[in-house]
Amino acid sequence: MKPAEHVAAFGTTDGELRVGGMPLTRLAARVGSTPFFAYDRAQLDARVERLRAALPQRVELSFAMKANPMPAIVQHLARRVDRIDVASGLEMQAALDTEIRPERVSFAGPGKTPAEIRQAVAAGIIVEIESTTELRRVLAAGDDLGMTPRVAIRVNPDFAVKGSGMRMGGGPQQFGIDAEQVPDVLREYAGSGMDLLGFHVFAGSQNLNAEIIAEAQRRTVDLVTDLAAGLAGPLRYLNLGGGFGIPYTERDRPLDLDAVAASLHNLVDGQIAQRFPEASPVIELGRYLVGESGVYVTRVVDRKVSRGKTFLVVDGGMHHQLAASGNFGQAIRRNYPLVVGNRADAAGDQGVNVVGCLCTPLDLLGDDVELPPADIDDLIVIFQAGAYGLTASPTAFLGHPVPAEVLV
Ligand SMILES: *Cc1c(COP(=O)(O)O)cnc(C)c1O
């Protein structure tokens, strides 16, 4: 998608980008300092509504809050989704502070400490088991607390999903229990004092190919159908993962949600309805829920020409928005969509480099981007900043102040 398409999604007023209904310079004045992250409530809501309209009614939406744990966002989404997935003790507390009930919070991720597991068991949330060590810790915590832990087994599938920005299943993994080991684990731990609800299969992240996502969902249901034969009771939890990607670069096309949904309707009405009448399938999403609603806004503090190349130096950078610099696991660095936000309607006329204020060449936010003439005090806006922004960036690097975050 081109930057102009992102501008159109937010809208403009007198040539200025509008975020949360406000022209950018007014929003910047209200926040009081740059850089900052702003998340647009209306866009968040529109995304949830779009998903609800497309996906089968029986499908439950879970928010993977590591994508954006800002408390206002978590509270806002908690009123709109069915579940929250957390990945640490702190995230668990934030989720438990919302109106989502504990039994609708799941805790995934490798390396859960005994203390975190105990906290999760005590709260009654679903612990998604990544190893037999975790299983033993959960059982010990249940014994100790006199409670029956609620558990799902995260399965490392015996298939890999192509086209994911980050692969998290198939082959050797730190995530989940290998599919071929699960039957033995179920036998060994049968009757061991936990409430084993079902399975979670998360194969990968940032996938823009609907057919590959649909195929992964079909194979996941096949896999769970095999594994569920080893459960004492009916399957009650079927977390199909997610992996829905968003278009970060000009080459990326948005995911065809309707194509994913059509395949999921078939699965839900067919195999899932027949085999798992007591399980609500869960789709777990991070960036697809929040990523496109957010912008990172940073101010030009210097403009210089070096051997014919114009550099706009901004007061933000990779210490806040690491992904936009291409250093968040990307194999190839490509520009994130970026505009001069207080002149969002103007056409680009020259290729400039937008660089952050860190003393490293890695701090490159825009490499030869076509921007309208821009100077000191102009506001540079980077789109697709609603997920894996502030909390996925090395904020302490060089000791600059932490930016504000606002939900508008
Ligand atoms: C990170 C993660 C997600 C969210 O991934 P997105 O690409 O942001 O949708 C979902 N589920 C699990 C288990 C994760 O680890």
Short mmCIF file of C-alpha atoms and ligand atoms in Angstrom, two decimals:
data_model
loop_
_atom_site.label_atom_id
_atom_site.label_comp_id
_atom_site.label_asym_id
_atom_site.label_seq_id
_atom_site.Cartn_x
_atom_site.Cartn_y
_atom_site.Cartn_z
CA MET A 1 0.00 0.00 0.00
CA LYS A 2 1.22 3.51 -0.82
CA PRO A 3 1.51 6.24 1.83
CA ALA A 4 -1.34 8.14 0.12
CA GLU A 5 -3.66 5.18 0.77
CA HIS A 6 -2.82 5.33 4.47
CA VAL A 7 -3.48 9.09 4.45
CA ALA A 8 -6.86 8.41 2.87
CA ALA A 9 -7.71 5.85 5.56
CA PHE A 10 -7.22 8.48 8.29
CA GLY A 11 -8.48 11.47 6.32
CA THR A 12 -7.28 15.05 6.15
CA THR A 13 -8.45 18.52 7.23
CA ASP A 14 -7.01 21.49 5.33
CA GLY A 15 -4.23 19.28 4.07
CA GLU A 16 -3.30 18.00 7.53
CA LEU A 17 -3.56 14.37 8.49
CA ARG A 18 -6.44 13.77 10.89
CA VAL A 19 -5.98 11.37 13.79
CA GLY A 20 -8.85 10.67 16.14
CA GLY A 21 -10.82 13.34 14.29
CA MET A 22 -8.20 16.02 15.04
CA PRO A 23 -5.85 17.80 12.64
CA LEU A 24 -2.32 16.72 13.39
CA THR A 25 -0.89 20.06 14.59
CA ARG A 26 -3.78 20.45 17.03
CA LEU A 27 -3.23 16.93 18.30
CA ALA A 28 0.52 17.60 18.67
CA ALA A 29 -0.23 20.78 20.64
CA ARG A 30 -2.59 18.87 22.88
CA VAL A 31 -0.04 16.11 23.55
CA GLY A 32 2.45 18.85 24.30
CA SER A 33 5.65 17.24 23.07
CA THR A 34 7.02 15.14 20.28
CA PRO A 35 7.61 12.35 19.52
CA PHE A 36 4.40 10.54 20.42
CA PHE A 37 2.24 7.60 19.45
CA ALA A 38 -1.44 8.22 18.70
CA TYR A 39 -4.01 5.47 18.30
CA ASP A 40 -7.32 6.14 16.59
CA ARG A 41 -10.31 4.73 18.46
CA ALA A 42 -12.61 4.82 15.44
CA GLN A 43 -10.15 2.76 13.43
CA LEU A 44 -9.81 0.22 16.23
CA ASP A 45 -13.57 -0.11 16.38
CA ALA A 46 -13.90 -0.37 12.62
CA ARG A 47 -11.36 -3.18 12.57
CA VAL A 48 -13.20 -5.20 15.21
CA GLU A 49 -16.52 -4.64 13.43
CA ARG A 50 -15.02 -5.72 10.12
CA LEU A 51 -13.73 -8.92 11.68
CA ARG A 52 -17.05 -9.63 13.38
CA ALA A 53 -18.94 -9.11 10.15
CA ALA A 54 -16.65 -11.41 8.16
CA LEU A 55 -15.88 -14.26 10.57
CA PRO A 56 -18.37 -16.95 11.60
CA GLN A 57 -20.38 -15.99 14.68
CA ARG A 58 -19.03 -18.92 16.64
CA VAL A 59 -15.47 -17.71 16.26
CA GLU A 60 -14.17 -15.87 19.31
CA LEU A 61 -11.66 -13.05 18.95
CA SER A 62 -8.70 -12.93 21.27
CA PHE A 63 -6.42 -9.90 21.57
CA ALA A 64 -2.74 -10.84 21.87
CA MET A 65 -1.85 -7.89 24.04
CA LYS A 66 1.90 -8.02 23.53
CA ALA A 67 1.18 -6.22 20.24
CA ASN A 68 0.10 -3.16 22.23
CA PRO A 69 -0.20 -3.34 26.01
CA MET A 70 -1.07 0.36 26.53
CA PRO A 71 -3.66 0.16 29.35
CA ALA A 72 -6.18 2.40 27.54
CA ILE A 73 -6.00 0.16 24.46
CA VAL A 74 -6.32 -3.01 26.50
CA GLN A 75 -9.33 -1.57 28.34
CA HIS A 76 -10.90 -0.39 25.10
CA LEU A 77 -10.47 -3.69 23.31
CA ALA A 78 -11.51 -5.72 26.35
CA ARG A 79 -15.01 -4.35 25.87
CA ARG A 80 -15.02 -5.44 22.22
CA VAL A 81 -13.24 -8.79 21.99
CA ASP A 82 -13.99 -12.11 23.69
CA ARG A 83 -10.62 -12.99 25.12
CA ILE A 84 -7.16 -11.65 25.90
CA ASP A 85 -3.92 -13.53 25.42
CA VAL A 86 -1.05 -12.51 27.70
CA ALA A 87 2.62 -13.41 27.69
CA SER A 88 3.94 -12.27 31.09
CA GLY A 89 2.91 -11.69 34.67
CA LEU A 90 2.58 -7.95 34.08
CA GLU A 91 0.37 -8.44 31.03
CA MET A 92 -1.70 -10.88 33.07
CA GLN A 93 -2.33 -8.20 35.69
CA ALA A 94 -3.34 -5.71 33.01
CA ALA A 95 -5.78 -8.24 31.52
CA LEU A 96 -7.21 -9.08 34.95
CA ASP A 97 -7.84 -5.35 35.47
CA THR A 98 -10.29 -5.36 32.56
CA GLU A 99 -13.85 -6.59 32.52
CA ILE A 100 -12.83 -9.79 30.72
CA ARG A 101 -13.32 -12.70 33.09
CA PRO A 102 -10.18 -14.65 34.14
CA GLU A 103 -11.39 -17.86 32.45
CA ARG A 104 -11.26 -15.93 29.17
CA VAL A 105 -7.64 -14.92 29.61
CA SER A 106 -4.95 -17.23 28.25
CA PHE A 107 -1.25 -17.20 29.07
CA ALA A 108 1.12 -18.37 26.34
CA GLY A 109 4.86 -18.14 25.82
CA PRO A 110 8.00 -20.05 26.70
CA GLY A 111 9.90 -19.63 29.95
CA LYS A 112 7.00 -18.92 32.28
CA THR A 113 8.46 -18.77 35.76
CA PRO A 114 7.02 -20.82 38.64
CA ALA A 115 5.83 -17.54 40.19
CA GLU A 116 3.99 -16.49 37.00
CA ILE A 117 2.43 -19.94 36.69
CA ARG A 118 1.27 -19.84 40.29
CA GLN A 119 -0.23 -16.38 39.71
CA ALA A 120 -2.05 -17.68 36.62
CA VAL A 121 -3.39 -20.81 38.33
CA ALA A 122 -4.53 -18.77 41.32
CA ALA A 123 -6.37 -16.34 39.04
CA GLY A 124 -8.08 -19.18 37.16
CA ILE A 125 -6.79 -18.23 33.73
CA ILE A 126 -5.93 -20.74 31.00
CA VAL A 127 -2.26 -21.68 31.04
CA GLU A 128 -1.07 -22.64 27.57
CA ILE A 129 1.56 -25.28 28.17
CA GLU A 130 4.78 -24.98 26.20
CA SER A 131 6.67 -27.95 27.71
CA THR A 132 6.31 -30.82 30.17
CA THR A 133 8.29 -28.78 32.71
CA GLU A 134 5.53 -26.19 32.59
CA LEU A 135 2.93 -28.92 32.95
CA ARG A 136 4.60 -30.17 36.13
CA ARG A 137 4.84 -26.61 37.48
CA VAL A 138 1.16 -26.04 36.81
CA LEU A 139 0.22 -29.24 38.61
CA ALA A 140 2.46 -28.32 41.56
CA ALA A 141 0.87 -24.86 41.75
CA GLY A 142 -2.61 -26.43 41.65
CA ASP A 143 -1.69 -28.84 44.48
CA ASP A 144 -0.26 -26.08 46.55
CA LEU A 145 -3.21 -23.75 46.07
CA GLY A 146 -5.84 -26.48 46.33
CA MET A 147 -7.14 -25.52 42.90
CA THR A 148 -7.67 -27.34 39.63
CA PRO A 149 -5.55 -25.57 36.99
CA ARG A 150 -7.17 -24.73 33.68
CA VAL A 151 -4.85 -25.81 30.93
CA ALA A 152 -4.48 -25.98 27.16
CA ILE A 153 -1.58 -27.61 25.39
CA ARG A 154 0.21 -25.49 22.87
CA VAL A 155 1.16 -27.78 20.02
CA ASN A 156 4.15 -27.28 17.77
CA PRO A 157 2.55 -28.52 14.55
CA ASP A 158 4.13 -31.07 12.24
CA PHE A 159 3.67 -28.63 9.37
CA ALA A 160 5.22 -25.23 8.69
CA VAL A 161 3.37 -22.21 7.32
CA LYS A 162 5.03 -20.52 4.40
CA GLY A 163 4.96 -16.80 3.90
CA SER A 164 4.95 -15.77 7.54
CA GLY A 165 7.04 -12.79 8.58
CA MET A 166 7.90 -14.80 11.68
CA ARG A 167 7.57 -18.56 11.76
CA MET A 168 6.61 -19.92 15.16
CA GLY A 169 5.67 -23.50 14.40
CA GLY A 170 6.96 -26.51 12.50
CA GLY A 171 10.43 -27.99 12.84
CA PRO A 172 12.30 -27.63 16.13
CA GLN A 173 10.80 -24.80 18.22
CA GLN A 174 10.93 -23.34 21.70
CA PHE A 175 7.16 -22.94 21.34
CA GLY A 176 4.75 -25.68 22.27
CA ILE A 177 5.02 -29.44 22.60
CA ASP A 178 5.85 -31.26 19.37
CA ALA A 179 2.67 -32.73 17.88
CA GLU A 180 4.10 -36.26 17.81
CA GLN A 181 4.84 -36.11 21.57
CA VAL A 182 1.37 -34.94 22.55
CA PRO A 183 -0.34 -38.39 22.64
CA ASP A 184 2.27 -39.70 25.11
CA VAL A 185 1.99 -36.56 27.23
CA LEU A 186 -1.79 -36.95 27.35
CA ARG A 187 -1.44 -40.58 28.45
CA GLU A 188 1.19 -39.81 31.05
CA TYR A 189 -0.75 -36.95 32.63
CA ALA A 190 -4.24 -38.44 32.35
CA GLY A 191 -6.10 -37.98 35.64
CA SER A 192 -3.42 -35.74 37.09
CA GLY A 193 -5.68 -33.09 38.56
CA MET A 194 -5.86 -30.46 35.85
CA ASP A 195 -8.74 -29.34 33.71
CA LEU A 196 -7.36 -29.93 30.21
CA LEU A 197 -9.56 -27.80 27.96
CA GLY A 198 -7.94 -28.30 24.59
CA PHE A 199 -5.22 -27.13 22.27
CA HIS A 200 -3.56 -24.06 20.87
CA VAL A 201 -1.69 -24.06 17.56
CA PHE A 202 0.04 -20.85 16.53
CA ALA A 203 2.12 -21.38 13.45
CA GLY A 204 3.33 -17.91 12.52
CA SER A 205 2.87 -14.19 12.32
CA GLN A 206 2.49 -11.41 9.73
CA ASN A 207 1.04 -13.47 6.90
CA LEU A 208 -0.66 -11.60 4.04
CA ASN A 209 -1.62 -14.66 2.02
CA ALA A 210 -5.23 -15.72 2.65
CA GLU A 211 -4.82 -19.12 1.04
CA ILE A 212 -1.84 -20.01 3.24
CA ILE A 213 -3.67 -18.89 6.39
CA ALA A 214 -6.74 -20.89 5.37
CA GLU A 215 -4.61 -23.93 4.67
CA ALA A 216 -2.92 -23.62 8.08
CA GLN A 217 -6.35 -23.45 9.74
CA ARG A 218 -7.52 -26.58 7.90
CA ARG A 219 -4.39 -28.48 8.85
CA THR A 220 -4.71 -27.26 12.43
CA VAL A 221 -8.24 -28.66 12.68
CA ASP A 222 -7.04 -31.97 11.20
CA LEU A 223 -4.20 -32.11 13.69
CA VAL A 224 -6.45 -31.29 16.64
CA THR A 225 -8.96 -33.89 15.45
CA ASP A 226 -6.21 -36.52 15.77
CA LEU A 227 -4.94 -35.25 19.11
CA ALA A 228 -8.39 -34.83 20.67
CA ALA A 229 -8.83 -38.61 20.51
CA GLY A 230 -6.45 -38.74 23.49
CA LEU A 231 -8.57 -36.43 25.67
CA ALA A 232 -10.75 -37.90 28.42
CA GLY A 233 -13.63 -35.52 27.69
CA PRO A 234 -14.84 -33.33 24.86
CA LEU A 235 -12.65 -30.61 23.44
CA ARG A 236 -13.64 -27.23 24.92
CA TYR A 237 -10.85 -24.96 23.70
CA LEU A 238 -9.66 -24.75 20.11
CA ASN A 239 -7.25 -21.89 19.58
CA LEU A 240 -6.49 -21.78 15.86
CA GLY A 241 -3.81 -19.11 16.20
CA GLY A 242 -3.96 -16.12 13.90
CA GLY A 243 -1.08 -14.68 11.98
CA PHE A 244 -3.18 -12.17 10.00
CA GLY A 245 -0.67 -9.66 8.61
CA ILE A 246 -0.91 -5.97 7.77
CA PRO A 247 0.71 -4.19 4.79
CA TYR A 248 3.87 -2.51 6.02
CA THR A 249 5.57 -1.66 2.76
CA GLU A 250 4.49 -0.37 -0.63
CA ARG A 251 4.81 -3.84 -2.08
CA ASP A 252 2.48 -5.40 0.49
CA ARG A 253 -1.16 -5.95 -0.44
CA PRO A 254 -3.70 -6.11 2.41
CA LEU A 255 -4.84 -9.56 3.49
CA ASP A 256 -8.01 -10.78 1.77
CA LEU A 257 -10.02 -11.21 4.97
CA ASP A 258 -13.13 -12.39 3.13
CA ALA A 259 -11.18 -15.28 1.61
CA VAL A 260 -9.89 -16.34 5.04
CA ALA A 261 -13.41 -15.99 6.43
CA ALA A 262 -15.00 -18.06 3.63
CA SER A 263 -12.70 -20.97 4.37
CA LEU A 264 -13.27 -20.60 8.10
CA HIS A 265 -17.07 -20.66 7.60
CA ASN A 266 -16.65 -24.05 5.89
CA LEU A 267 -14.48 -25.38 8.69
CA VAL A 268 -16.74 -24.10 11.45
CA ASP A 269 -19.94 -25.38 9.87
CA GLY A 270 -18.35 -28.68 8.86
CA GLN A 271 -15.57 -30.39 10.74
CA ILE A 272 -15.65 -28.18 13.85
CA ALA A 273 -19.43 -28.42 14.30
CA GLN A 274 -19.33 -32.22 13.86
CA ARG A 275 -16.26 -33.07 15.89
CA PHE A 276 -16.12 -30.31 18.47
CA PRO A 277 -19.64 -29.16 19.29
CA GLU A 278 -18.51 -27.91 22.70
CA ALA A 279 -15.55 -25.84 21.54
CA SER A 280 -15.65 -22.27 20.37
CA PRO A 281 -12.85 -21.74 17.90
CA VAL A 282 -10.59 -18.86 18.87
CA ILE A 283 -8.65 -16.61 16.51
CA GLU A 284 -5.87 -14.78 18.27
CA LEU A 285 -4.73 -11.48 16.77
CA GLY A 286 -2.27 -8.79 17.70
CA ARG A 287 -1.14 -6.53 14.88
CA TYR A 288 -4.25 -7.08 12.76
CA LEU A 289 -6.39 -5.60 15.55
CA VAL A 290 -4.23 -2.64 16.52
CA GLY A 291 -1.40 -2.10 14.04
CA GLU A 292 -3.14 0.06 11.47
CA SER A 293 -4.85 2.29 14.01
CA GLY A 294 -1.59 3.80 15.23
CA VAL A 295 0.80 6.49 14.02
CA TYR A 296 4.18 7.56 15.33
CA VAL A 297 4.65 11.32 15.11
CA THR A 298 8.07 12.91 15.25
CA ARG A 299 9.31 16.45 14.57
CA VAL A 300 12.05 17.53 12.19
CA VAL A 301 14.83 19.08 14.27
CA ASP A 302 17.43 19.50 11.55
CA ARG A 303 17.65 19.51 7.80
CA LYS A 304 20.98 19.15 6.10
CA VAL A 305 22.38 18.35 2.71
CA SER A 306 25.32 16.00 2.50
CA ARG A 307 26.95 15.57 -0.90
CA GLY A 308 23.71 16.17 -2.68
CA LYS A 309 21.50 14.06 -0.39
CA THR A 310 18.92 15.76 1.85
CA PHE A 311 18.59 14.45 5.40
CA LEU A 312 15.68 15.25 7.66
CA VAL A 313 16.77 14.58 11.22
CA VAL A 314 13.83 13.97 13.57
CA ASP A 315 13.48 13.99 17.35
CA GLY A 316 12.40 10.33 17.39
CA GLY A 317 13.82 7.17 15.89
CA MET A 318 14.45 3.48 16.25
CA HIS A 319 14.50 3.71 20.05
CA HIS A 320 10.70 4.20 19.87
CA GLN A 321 9.73 2.59 16.60
CA LEU A 322 12.35 -0.06 15.99
CA ALA A 323 10.33 -1.90 13.35
CA ALA A 324 10.22 1.14 11.05
CA SER A 325 14.02 1.17 10.97
CA GLY A 326 14.01 -2.39 9.66
CA ASN A 327 15.71 -3.86 12.71
CA PHE A 328 12.81 -5.85 14.16
CA GLY A 329 13.62 -9.16 12.52
CA GLN A 330 13.10 -8.03 8.92
CA ALA A 331 15.26 -9.85 6.40
CA ILE A 332 15.20 -6.91 3.98
CA ARG A 333 14.85 -3.29 5.05
CA ARG A 334 11.94 -1.53 3.33
CA ASN A 335 10.45 1.84 4.19
CA TYR A 336 7.36 1.95 6.33
CA PRO A 337 4.74 4.35 4.96
CA LEU A 338 5.71 7.85 6.01
CA VAL A 339 4.43 11.35 5.20
CA VAL A 340 4.83 14.96 6.25
CA GLY A 341 1.73 14.95 8.42
CA ASN A 342 1.08 18.69 8.45
CA ARG A 343 1.22 18.66 4.64
CA ALA A 344 -0.26 15.25 3.97
CA ASP A 345 -1.94 16.25 0.72
CA ALA A 346 1.18 17.65 -0.93
CA ALA A 347 2.91 15.62 -3.59
CA GLY A 348 6.43 14.34 -3.04
CA ASP A 349 9.03 15.94 -5.24
CA GLN A 350 12.39 14.74 -4.00
CA GLY A 351 13.94 11.67 -2.44
CA VAL A 352 15.11 12.44 1.08
CA ASN A 353 16.45 10.39 3.93
CA VAL A 354 14.57 10.61 7.20
CA VAL A 355 16.85 9.67 10.07
CA GLY A 356 16.35 9.45 13.81
CA CYS A 357 18.39 11.22 16.46
CA LEU A 358 20.43 8.21 17.55
CA CYS A 359 24.13 8.11 16.87
CA THR A 360 24.03 5.01 14.66
CA PRO A 361 23.40 4.51 10.93
CA LEU A 362 20.82 1.87 11.90
CA ASP A 363 18.51 4.73 12.88
CA LEU A 364 17.09 5.16 9.40
CA LEU A 365 13.33 5.71 9.18
CA GLY A 366 12.99 6.60 5.51
CA ASP A 367 15.49 5.70 2.82
CA ASP A 368 15.15 7.93 -0.24
CA VAL A 369 11.44 8.63 0.32
CA GLU A 370 9.54 11.00 -1.93
CA LEU A 371 8.37 13.82 0.33
CA PRO A 372 7.14 17.34 -0.31
CA PRO A 373 9.65 20.00 0.72
CA ALA A 374 9.97 19.68 4.49
CA ASP A 375 11.87 21.69 7.02
CA ILE A 376 12.55 22.13 10.71
CA ASP A 377 9.38 21.80 12.86
CA ASP A 378 7.42 19.84 10.27
CA LEU A 379 5.80 16.69 11.62
CA ILE A 380 6.79 13.34 10.14
CA VAL A 381 4.17 10.62 10.53
CA ILE A 382 4.98 6.94 10.29
CA PHE A 383 1.96 4.71 9.73
CA GLN A 384 1.39 1.10 10.86
CA ALA A 385 2.69 2.02 14.31
CA GLY A 386 -0.12 0.63 16.46
CA ALA A 387 1.57 -2.72 17.10
CA TYR A 388 5.09 -3.62 18.23
CA GLY A 389 6.03 0.04 18.54
CA LEU A 390 6.96 1.54 21.88
CA THR A 391 7.16 -1.66 23.91
CA ALA A 392 9.07 -3.51 21.20
CA SER A 393 11.77 -0.84 20.93
CA PRO A 394 15.00 -0.20 22.86
CA THR A 395 13.75 2.95 24.62
CA ALA A 396 16.74 3.18 26.97
CA PHE A 397 19.26 3.31 24.13
CA LEU A 398 20.89 6.79 24.29
CA GLY A 399 18.72 7.91 27.15
CA HIS A 400 16.13 10.05 25.38
CA PRO A 401 12.77 10.64 27.08
CA VAL A 402 10.04 8.04 26.63
CA PRO A 403 7.37 9.32 24.21
CA ALA A 404 3.75 9.90 25.12
CA GLU A 405 0.99 7.57 23.96
CA VAL A 406 -2.55 8.75 23.41
CA LEU A 407 -5.76 6.99 22.43
CA VAL A 408 -7.90 9.55 20.60
C1 LIG B 1 2.76 -12.76 19.25
C2 LIG B 1 1.66 -13.72 19.28
C3 LIG B 1 0.43 -13.39 18.69
C4 LIG B 1 0.19 -12.11 17.96
O1 LIG B 1 0.85 -12.06 16.75
P1 LIG B 1 0.43 -10.95 15.67
O2 LIG B 1 1.32 -11.19 14.53
O3 LIG B 1 0.64 -9.62 16.30
O4 LIG B 1 -1.00 -11.17 15.36
C5 LIG B 1 -0.60 -14.28 18.79
N1 LIG B 1 -0.45 -15.46 19.46
C6 LIG B 1 0.72 -15.81 20.03
C7 LIG B 1 0.82 -17.09 20.74
C8 LIG B 1 1.81 -14.96 19.96
O5 LIG B 1 2.97 -15.33 20.52
#
